XYZ file of N, CA and C in Angstrom:
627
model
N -2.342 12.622 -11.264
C -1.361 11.795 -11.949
C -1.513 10.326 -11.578
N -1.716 10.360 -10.617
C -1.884 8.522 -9.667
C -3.140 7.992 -10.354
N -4.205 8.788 -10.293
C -5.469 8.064 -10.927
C -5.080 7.533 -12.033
N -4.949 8.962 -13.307
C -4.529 8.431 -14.563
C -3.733 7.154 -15.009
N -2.740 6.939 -14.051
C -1.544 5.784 -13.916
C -2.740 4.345 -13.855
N -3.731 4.699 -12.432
C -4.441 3.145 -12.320
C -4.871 3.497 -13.216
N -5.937 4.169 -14.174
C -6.645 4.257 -14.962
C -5.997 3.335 -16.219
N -4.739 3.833 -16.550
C -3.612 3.313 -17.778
C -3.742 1.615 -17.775
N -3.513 1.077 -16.369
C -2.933 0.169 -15.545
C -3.852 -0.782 -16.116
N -5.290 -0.651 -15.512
C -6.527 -1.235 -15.679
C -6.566 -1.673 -17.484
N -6.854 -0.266 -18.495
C -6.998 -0.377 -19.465
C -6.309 -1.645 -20.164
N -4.935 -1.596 -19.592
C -3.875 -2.237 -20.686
C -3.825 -3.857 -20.038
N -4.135 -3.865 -18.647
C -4.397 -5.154 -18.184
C -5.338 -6.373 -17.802
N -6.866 -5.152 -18.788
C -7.959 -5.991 -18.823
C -8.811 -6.033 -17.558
N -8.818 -5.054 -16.480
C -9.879 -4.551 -15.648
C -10.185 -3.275 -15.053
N -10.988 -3.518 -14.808
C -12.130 -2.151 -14.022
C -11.389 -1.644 -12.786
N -11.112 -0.283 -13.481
C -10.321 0.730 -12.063
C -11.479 1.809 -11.821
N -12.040 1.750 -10.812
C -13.007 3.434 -10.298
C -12.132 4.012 -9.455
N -12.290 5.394 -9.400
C -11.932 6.276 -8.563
C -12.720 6.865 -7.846
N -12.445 7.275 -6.601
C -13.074 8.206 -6.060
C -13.008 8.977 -4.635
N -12.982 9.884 -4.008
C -12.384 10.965 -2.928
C -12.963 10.703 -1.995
N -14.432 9.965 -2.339
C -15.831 9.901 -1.142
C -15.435 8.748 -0.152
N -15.761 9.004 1.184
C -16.060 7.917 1.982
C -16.747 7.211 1.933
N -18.053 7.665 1.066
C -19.161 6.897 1.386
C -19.178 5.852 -0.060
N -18.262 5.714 -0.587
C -18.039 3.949 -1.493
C -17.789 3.036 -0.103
N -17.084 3.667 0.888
C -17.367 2.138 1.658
C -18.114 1.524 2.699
N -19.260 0.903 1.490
C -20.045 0.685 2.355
C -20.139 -1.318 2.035
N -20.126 -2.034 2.616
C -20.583 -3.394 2.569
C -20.625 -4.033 1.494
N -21.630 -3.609 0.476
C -22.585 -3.997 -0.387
C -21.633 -3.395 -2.170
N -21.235 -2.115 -1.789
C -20.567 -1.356 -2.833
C -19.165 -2.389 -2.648
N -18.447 -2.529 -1.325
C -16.719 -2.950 -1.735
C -16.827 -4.531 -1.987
N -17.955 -5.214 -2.134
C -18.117 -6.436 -2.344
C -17.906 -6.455 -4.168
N -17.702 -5.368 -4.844
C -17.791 -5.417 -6.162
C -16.214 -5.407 -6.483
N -15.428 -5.482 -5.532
C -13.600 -5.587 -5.815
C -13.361 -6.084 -5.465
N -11.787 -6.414 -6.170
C -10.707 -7.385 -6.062
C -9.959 -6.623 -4.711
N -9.366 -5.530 -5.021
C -8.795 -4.553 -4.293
C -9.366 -3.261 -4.019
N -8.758 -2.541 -2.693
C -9.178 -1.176 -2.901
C -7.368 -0.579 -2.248
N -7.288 0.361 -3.664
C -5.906 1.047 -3.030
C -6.549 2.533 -2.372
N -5.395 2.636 -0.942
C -5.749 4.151 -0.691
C -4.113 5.120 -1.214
N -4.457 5.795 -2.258
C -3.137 6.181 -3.031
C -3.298 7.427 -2.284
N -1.716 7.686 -1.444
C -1.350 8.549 -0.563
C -2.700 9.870 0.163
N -3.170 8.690 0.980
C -4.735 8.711 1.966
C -3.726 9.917 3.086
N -4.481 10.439 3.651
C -3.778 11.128 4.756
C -4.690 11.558 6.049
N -4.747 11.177 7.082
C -5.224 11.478 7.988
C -6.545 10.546 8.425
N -7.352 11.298 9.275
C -8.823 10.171 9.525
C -9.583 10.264 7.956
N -9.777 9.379 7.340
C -10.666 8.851 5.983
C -11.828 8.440 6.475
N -12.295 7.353 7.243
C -13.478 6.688 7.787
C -14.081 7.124 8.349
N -15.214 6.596 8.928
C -16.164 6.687 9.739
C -15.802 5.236 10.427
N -16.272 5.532 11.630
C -16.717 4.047 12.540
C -17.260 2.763 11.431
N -18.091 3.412 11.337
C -18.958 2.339 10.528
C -18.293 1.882 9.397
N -17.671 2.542 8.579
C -17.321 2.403 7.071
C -16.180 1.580 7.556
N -15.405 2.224 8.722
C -14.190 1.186 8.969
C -14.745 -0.247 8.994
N -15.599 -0.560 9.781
C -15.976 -1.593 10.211
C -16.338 -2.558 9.138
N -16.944 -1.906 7.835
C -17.317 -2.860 6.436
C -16.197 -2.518 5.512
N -15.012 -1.960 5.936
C -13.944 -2.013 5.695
C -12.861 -3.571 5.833
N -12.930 -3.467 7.151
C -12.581 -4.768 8.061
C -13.122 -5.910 7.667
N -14.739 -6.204 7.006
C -15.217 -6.999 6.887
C -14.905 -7.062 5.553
N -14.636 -6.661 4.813
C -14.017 -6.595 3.445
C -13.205 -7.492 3.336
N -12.146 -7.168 3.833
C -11.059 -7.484 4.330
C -10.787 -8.707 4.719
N -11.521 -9.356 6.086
C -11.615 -10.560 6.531
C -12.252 -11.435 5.259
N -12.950 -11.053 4.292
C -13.809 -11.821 3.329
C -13.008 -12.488 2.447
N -11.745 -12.086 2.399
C -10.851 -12.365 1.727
C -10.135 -11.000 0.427
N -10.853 -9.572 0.688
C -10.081 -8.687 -0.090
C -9.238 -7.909 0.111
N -8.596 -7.266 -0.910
C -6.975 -7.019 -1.231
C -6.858 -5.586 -0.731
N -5.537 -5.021 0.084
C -5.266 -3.679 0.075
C -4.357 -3.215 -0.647
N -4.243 -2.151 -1.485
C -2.572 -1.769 -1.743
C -2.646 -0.272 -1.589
N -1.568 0.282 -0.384
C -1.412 1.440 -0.144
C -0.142 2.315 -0.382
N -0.497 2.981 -1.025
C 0.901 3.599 -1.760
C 1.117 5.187 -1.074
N 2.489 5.259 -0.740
C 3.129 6.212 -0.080
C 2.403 6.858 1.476
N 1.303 8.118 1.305
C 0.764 8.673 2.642
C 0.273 7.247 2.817
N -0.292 6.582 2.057
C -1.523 5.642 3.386
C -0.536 5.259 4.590
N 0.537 5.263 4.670
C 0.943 4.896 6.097
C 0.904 6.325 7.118
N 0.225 7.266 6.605
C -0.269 8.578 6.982
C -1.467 8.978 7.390
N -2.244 7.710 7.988
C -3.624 7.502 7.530
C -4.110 6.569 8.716
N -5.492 7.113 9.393
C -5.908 6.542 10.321
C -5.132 6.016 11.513
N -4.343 6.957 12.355
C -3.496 6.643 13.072
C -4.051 5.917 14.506
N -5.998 6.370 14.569
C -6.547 5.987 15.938
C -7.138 4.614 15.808
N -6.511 3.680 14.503
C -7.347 2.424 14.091
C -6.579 1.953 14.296
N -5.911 0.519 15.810
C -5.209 -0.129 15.494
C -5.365 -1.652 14.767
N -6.421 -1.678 13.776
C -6.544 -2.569 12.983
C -5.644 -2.031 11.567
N -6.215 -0.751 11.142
C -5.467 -0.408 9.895
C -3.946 -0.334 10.089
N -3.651 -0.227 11.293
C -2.142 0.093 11.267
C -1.160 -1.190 11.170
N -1.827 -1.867 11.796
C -1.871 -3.643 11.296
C -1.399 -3.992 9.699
N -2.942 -3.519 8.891
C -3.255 -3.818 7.755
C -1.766 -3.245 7.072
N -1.952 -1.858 6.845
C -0.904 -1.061 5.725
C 0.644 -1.712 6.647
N 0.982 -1.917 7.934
C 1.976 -2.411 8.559
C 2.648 -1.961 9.095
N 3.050 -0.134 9.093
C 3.255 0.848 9.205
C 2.908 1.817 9.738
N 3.533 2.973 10.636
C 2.685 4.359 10.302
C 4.269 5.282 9.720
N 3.608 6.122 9.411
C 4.671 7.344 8.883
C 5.603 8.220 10.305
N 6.177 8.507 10.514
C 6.905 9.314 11.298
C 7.506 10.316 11.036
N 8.276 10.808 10.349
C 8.957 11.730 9.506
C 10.020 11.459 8.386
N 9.891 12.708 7.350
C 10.535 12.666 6.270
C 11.960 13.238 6.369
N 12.490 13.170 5.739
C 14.054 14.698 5.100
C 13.520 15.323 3.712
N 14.308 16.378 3.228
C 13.660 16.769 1.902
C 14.261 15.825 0.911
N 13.365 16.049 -0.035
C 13.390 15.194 -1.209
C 14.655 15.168 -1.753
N 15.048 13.975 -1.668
C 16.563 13.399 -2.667
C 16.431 12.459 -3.376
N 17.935 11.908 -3.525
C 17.840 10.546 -4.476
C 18.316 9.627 -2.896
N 18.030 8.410 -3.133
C 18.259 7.174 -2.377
C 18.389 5.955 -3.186
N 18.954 4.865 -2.757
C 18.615 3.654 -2.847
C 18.103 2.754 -2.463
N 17.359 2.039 -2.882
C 16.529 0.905 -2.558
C 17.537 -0.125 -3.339
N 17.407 -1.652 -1.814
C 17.954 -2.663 -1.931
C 17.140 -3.395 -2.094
N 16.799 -4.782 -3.110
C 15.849 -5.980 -2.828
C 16.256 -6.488 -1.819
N 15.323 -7.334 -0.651
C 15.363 -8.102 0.230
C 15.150 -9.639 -0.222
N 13.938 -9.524 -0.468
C 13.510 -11.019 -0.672
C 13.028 -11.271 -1.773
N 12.631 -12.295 -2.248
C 11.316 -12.928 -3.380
C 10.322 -11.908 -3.409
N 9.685 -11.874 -4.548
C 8.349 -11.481 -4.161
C 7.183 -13.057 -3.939
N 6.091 -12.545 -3.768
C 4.777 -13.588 -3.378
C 4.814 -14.566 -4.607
N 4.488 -15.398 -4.412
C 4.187 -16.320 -5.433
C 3.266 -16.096 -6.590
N 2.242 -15.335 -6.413
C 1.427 -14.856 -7.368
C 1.432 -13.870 -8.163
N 3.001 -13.188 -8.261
C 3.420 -12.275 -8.931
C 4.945 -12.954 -9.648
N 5.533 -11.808 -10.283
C 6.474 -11.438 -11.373
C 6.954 -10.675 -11.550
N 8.325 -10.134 -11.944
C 8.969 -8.501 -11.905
C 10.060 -8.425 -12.341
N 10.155 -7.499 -12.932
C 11.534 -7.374 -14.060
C 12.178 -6.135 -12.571
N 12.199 -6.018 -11.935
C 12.468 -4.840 -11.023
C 14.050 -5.239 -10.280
N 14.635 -4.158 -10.644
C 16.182 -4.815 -10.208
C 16.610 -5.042 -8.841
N 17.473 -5.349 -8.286
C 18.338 -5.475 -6.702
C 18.246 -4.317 -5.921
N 18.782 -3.606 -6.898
C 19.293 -2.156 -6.758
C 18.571 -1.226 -7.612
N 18.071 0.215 -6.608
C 17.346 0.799 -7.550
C 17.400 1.917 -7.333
N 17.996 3.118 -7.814
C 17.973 4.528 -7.451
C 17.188 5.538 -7.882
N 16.382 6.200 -7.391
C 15.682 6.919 -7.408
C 15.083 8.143 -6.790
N 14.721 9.111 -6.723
C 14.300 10.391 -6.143
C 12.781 10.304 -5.518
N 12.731 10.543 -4.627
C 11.056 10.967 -3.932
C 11.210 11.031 -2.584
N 10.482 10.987 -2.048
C 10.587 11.477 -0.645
C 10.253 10.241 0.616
N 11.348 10.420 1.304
C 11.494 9.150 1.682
C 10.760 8.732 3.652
N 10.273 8.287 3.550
C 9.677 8.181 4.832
C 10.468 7.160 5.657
N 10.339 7.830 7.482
C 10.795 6.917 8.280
C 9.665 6.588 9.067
N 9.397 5.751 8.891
C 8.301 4.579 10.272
C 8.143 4.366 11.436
N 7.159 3.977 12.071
C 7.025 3.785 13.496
C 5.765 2.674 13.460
N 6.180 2.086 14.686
C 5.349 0.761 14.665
C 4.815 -0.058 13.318
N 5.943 -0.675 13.259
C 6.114 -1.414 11.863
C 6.174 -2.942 12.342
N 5.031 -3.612 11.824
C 4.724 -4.872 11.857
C 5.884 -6.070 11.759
N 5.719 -6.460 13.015
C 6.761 -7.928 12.605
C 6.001 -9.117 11.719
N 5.434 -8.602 11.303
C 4.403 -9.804 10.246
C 4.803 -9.666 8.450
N 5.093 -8.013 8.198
C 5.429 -7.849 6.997
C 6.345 -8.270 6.281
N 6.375 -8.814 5.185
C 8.038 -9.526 4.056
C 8.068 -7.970 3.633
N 9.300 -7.843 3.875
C 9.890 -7.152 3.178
C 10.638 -7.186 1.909
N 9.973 -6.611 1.059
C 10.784 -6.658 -0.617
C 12.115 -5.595 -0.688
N 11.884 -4.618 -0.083
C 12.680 -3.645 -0.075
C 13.235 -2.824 0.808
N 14.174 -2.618 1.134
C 14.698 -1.791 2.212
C 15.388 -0.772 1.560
N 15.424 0.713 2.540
C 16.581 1.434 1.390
C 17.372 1.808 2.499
N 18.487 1.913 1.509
C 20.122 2.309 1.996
C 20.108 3.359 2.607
N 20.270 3.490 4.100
C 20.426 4.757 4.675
C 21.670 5.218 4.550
N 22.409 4.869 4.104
C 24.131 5.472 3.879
C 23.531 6.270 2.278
N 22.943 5.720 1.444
C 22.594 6.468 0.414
C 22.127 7.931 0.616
N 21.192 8.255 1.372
C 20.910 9.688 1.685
C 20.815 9.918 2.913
N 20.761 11.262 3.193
C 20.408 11.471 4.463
C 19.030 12.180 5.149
N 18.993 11.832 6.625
C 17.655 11.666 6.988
C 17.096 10.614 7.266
N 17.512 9.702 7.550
C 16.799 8.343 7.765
C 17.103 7.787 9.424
N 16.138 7.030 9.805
C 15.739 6.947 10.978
C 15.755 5.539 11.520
N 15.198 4.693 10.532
C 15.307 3.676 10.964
C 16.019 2.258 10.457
N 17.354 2.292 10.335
C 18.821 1.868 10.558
C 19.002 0.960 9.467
N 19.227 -0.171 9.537
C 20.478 -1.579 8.447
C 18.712 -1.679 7.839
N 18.090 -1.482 8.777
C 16.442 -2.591 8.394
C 15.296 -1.489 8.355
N 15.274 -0.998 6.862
C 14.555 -0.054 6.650
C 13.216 -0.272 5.850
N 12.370 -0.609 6.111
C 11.544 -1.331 4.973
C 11.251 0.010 3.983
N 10.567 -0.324 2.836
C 10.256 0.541 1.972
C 8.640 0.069 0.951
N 9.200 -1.091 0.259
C 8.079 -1.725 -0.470
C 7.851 -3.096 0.554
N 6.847 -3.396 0.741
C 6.363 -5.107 1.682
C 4.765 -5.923 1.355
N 4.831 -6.768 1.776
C 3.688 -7.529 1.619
C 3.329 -8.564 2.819
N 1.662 -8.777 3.168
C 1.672 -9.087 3.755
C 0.390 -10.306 3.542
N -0.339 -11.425 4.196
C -1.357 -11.713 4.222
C -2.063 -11.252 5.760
N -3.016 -11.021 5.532
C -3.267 -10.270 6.724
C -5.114 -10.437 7.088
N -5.699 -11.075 8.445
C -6.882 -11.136 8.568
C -7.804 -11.611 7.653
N -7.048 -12.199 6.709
C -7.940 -13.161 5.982
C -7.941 -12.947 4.254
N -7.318 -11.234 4.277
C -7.176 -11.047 3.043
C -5.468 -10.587 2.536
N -5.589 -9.485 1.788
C -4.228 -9.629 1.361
C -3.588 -7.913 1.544
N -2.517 -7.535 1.969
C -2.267 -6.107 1.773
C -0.537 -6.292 1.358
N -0.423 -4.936 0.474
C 0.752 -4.819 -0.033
C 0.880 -3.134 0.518
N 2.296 -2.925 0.348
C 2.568 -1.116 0.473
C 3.497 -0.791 -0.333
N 3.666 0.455 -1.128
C 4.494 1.306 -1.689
C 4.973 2.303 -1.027
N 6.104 2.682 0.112
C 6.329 3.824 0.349
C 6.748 4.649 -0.421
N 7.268 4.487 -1.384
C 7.235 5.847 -2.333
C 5.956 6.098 -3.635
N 6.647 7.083 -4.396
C 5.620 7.392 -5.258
C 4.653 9.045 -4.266
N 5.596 9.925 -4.017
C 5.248 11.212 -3.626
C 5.034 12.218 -5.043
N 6.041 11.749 -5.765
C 6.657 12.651 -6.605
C 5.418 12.588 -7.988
N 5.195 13.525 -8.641
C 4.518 13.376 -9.742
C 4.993 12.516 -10.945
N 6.506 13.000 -11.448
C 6.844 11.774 -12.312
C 7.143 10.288 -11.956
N 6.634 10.210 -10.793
C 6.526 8.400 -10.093
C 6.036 7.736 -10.994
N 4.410 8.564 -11.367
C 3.378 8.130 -12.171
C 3.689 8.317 -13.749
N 4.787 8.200 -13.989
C 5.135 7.902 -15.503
C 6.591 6.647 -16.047
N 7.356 6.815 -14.079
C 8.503 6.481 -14.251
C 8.267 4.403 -14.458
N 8.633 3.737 -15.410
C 8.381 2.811 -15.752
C 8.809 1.700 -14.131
N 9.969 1.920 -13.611
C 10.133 0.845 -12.743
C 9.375 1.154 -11.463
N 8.530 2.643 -10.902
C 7.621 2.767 -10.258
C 6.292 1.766 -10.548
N 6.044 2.091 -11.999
C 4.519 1.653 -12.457
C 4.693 -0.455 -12.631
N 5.820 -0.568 -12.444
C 6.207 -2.080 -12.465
C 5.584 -2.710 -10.598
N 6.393 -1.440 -10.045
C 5.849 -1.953 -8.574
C 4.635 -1.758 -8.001
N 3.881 -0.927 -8.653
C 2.172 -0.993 -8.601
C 1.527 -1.731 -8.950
N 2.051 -2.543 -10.061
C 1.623 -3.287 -10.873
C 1.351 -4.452 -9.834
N 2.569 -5.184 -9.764
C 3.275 -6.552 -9.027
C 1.971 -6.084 -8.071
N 2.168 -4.884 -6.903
C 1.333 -4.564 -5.797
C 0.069 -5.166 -5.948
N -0.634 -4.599 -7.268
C -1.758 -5.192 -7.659
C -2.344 -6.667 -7.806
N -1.343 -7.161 -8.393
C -1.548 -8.180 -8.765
C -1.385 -9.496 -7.693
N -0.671 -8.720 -6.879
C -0.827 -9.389 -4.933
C -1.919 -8.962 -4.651
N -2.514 -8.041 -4.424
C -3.564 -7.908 -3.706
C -5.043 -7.886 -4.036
N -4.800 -7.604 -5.381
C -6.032 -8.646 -6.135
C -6.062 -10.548 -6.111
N -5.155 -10.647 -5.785
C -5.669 -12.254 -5.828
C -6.560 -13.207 -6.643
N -7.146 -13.462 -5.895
C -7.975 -14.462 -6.539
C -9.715 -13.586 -6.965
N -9.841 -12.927 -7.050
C -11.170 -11.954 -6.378
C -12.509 -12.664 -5.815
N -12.020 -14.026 -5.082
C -13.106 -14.783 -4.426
C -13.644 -14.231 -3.028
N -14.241 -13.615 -2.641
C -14.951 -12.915 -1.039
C -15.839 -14.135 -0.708
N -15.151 -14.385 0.774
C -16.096 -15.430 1.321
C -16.376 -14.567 2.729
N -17.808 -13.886 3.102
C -18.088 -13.297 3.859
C -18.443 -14.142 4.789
N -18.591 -15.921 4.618
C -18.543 -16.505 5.789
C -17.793 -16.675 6.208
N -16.765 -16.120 6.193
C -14.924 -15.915 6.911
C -14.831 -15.102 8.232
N -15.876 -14.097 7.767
C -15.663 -12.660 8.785
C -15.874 -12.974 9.907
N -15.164 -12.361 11.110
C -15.489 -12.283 12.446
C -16.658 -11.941 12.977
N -17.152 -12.421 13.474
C -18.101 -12.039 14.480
C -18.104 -11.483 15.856
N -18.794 -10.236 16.441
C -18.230 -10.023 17.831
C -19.219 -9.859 18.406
């Protein structure tokens, strides 16, 4: 359902979405051909040493992440990625409805019809080691459902600039009709359109060690 959604996304907005399950797209030479790379609900070790590493250099070059829902489920022994997405996952409750509150603006290089207030069903994650670097767009109402863990200041949707390039997150979007529900596919969108940027890679940026 998530593919089909970027697939839709791409079509109607005039670029090139690939998919694919393999590790081995990341390699150097291959992620130099994007704006972004989303990991849509990634779970567990994905990388290799190496791939991380022209991951990172990606990254520093000036390109975009957007990780939607598991990726904060994802590479828990990298404390660079945990950086990047801003997050890790900790535990859920079962699936209800909640609310999500806007926090702030979004980035300057975006736009959004997306309301204050927003209620919705999916499954809601609580966090651990969550970046003091991230804007938060969204927090949700822990008085709204129950199960929630981490208190008044809950992030949910955020953005960040980060090591040279750009990362955004979606914690939700578990649910299958995420990928049809219009004010979901609004916040993928916006996501995108942060973390695609400019699609300029300057690999004389990257660190050296």
């Amino acid at each position: 359902n998530g593919k089909a959604a970027f697939l839709k996304i791409g079509k109607e907005k005039g670029f090139r979405v690939d998919t694919t399950e393999s590790s081995e797209a990341f390699t150097e030479e291959n992620l130099k051909q994007y704006d972004a790379v989303v990991f849509l609900s990634t779970t567990g070790d994905v990388l290799t040493h190496a791939q991380q590493n022209d991951f990172m250099r990606y990254i520093q070059a000036g390109g975009g992440f957007l990780g939607i829902h598991a990726a904060a489920d994802t590479e828990y022994d990298w404390w660079w990625y945990n950086k990047l997405v801003g997050a890790y996952f900790q535990s859920h409750p079962e699936q209800q409805e909640a609310v999500l509150k806007k926090v702030s603006g979004l980035p300057e290089t975006t736009e959004s019809t997306l309301p204050d207030t927003w209620k919705r069903k999916d499954e809601w994650y609580n966090y651990r080691r969550i970046s003091p670097a991230i804007n938060v767009l969204y927090n949700l109402d822990e008085s709204s459902y129950k199960g929630g863990s981490n208190g008044a200041e809950h992030p949910i949707i955020w953005y960040q600039n980060f090591d040279g390039g750009r990362s955004y997150y979606i914690g939700i979007g578990h649910t299958n009709e995420s990928y049809t529900d219009p004010l979901f596919l609004e916040a993928v969108q916006q996501g995108l359109k942060f973390s695609m940027g400019s699609g300029k890679l300057d690999y004389s940026k990257v660190h050296t060690e």
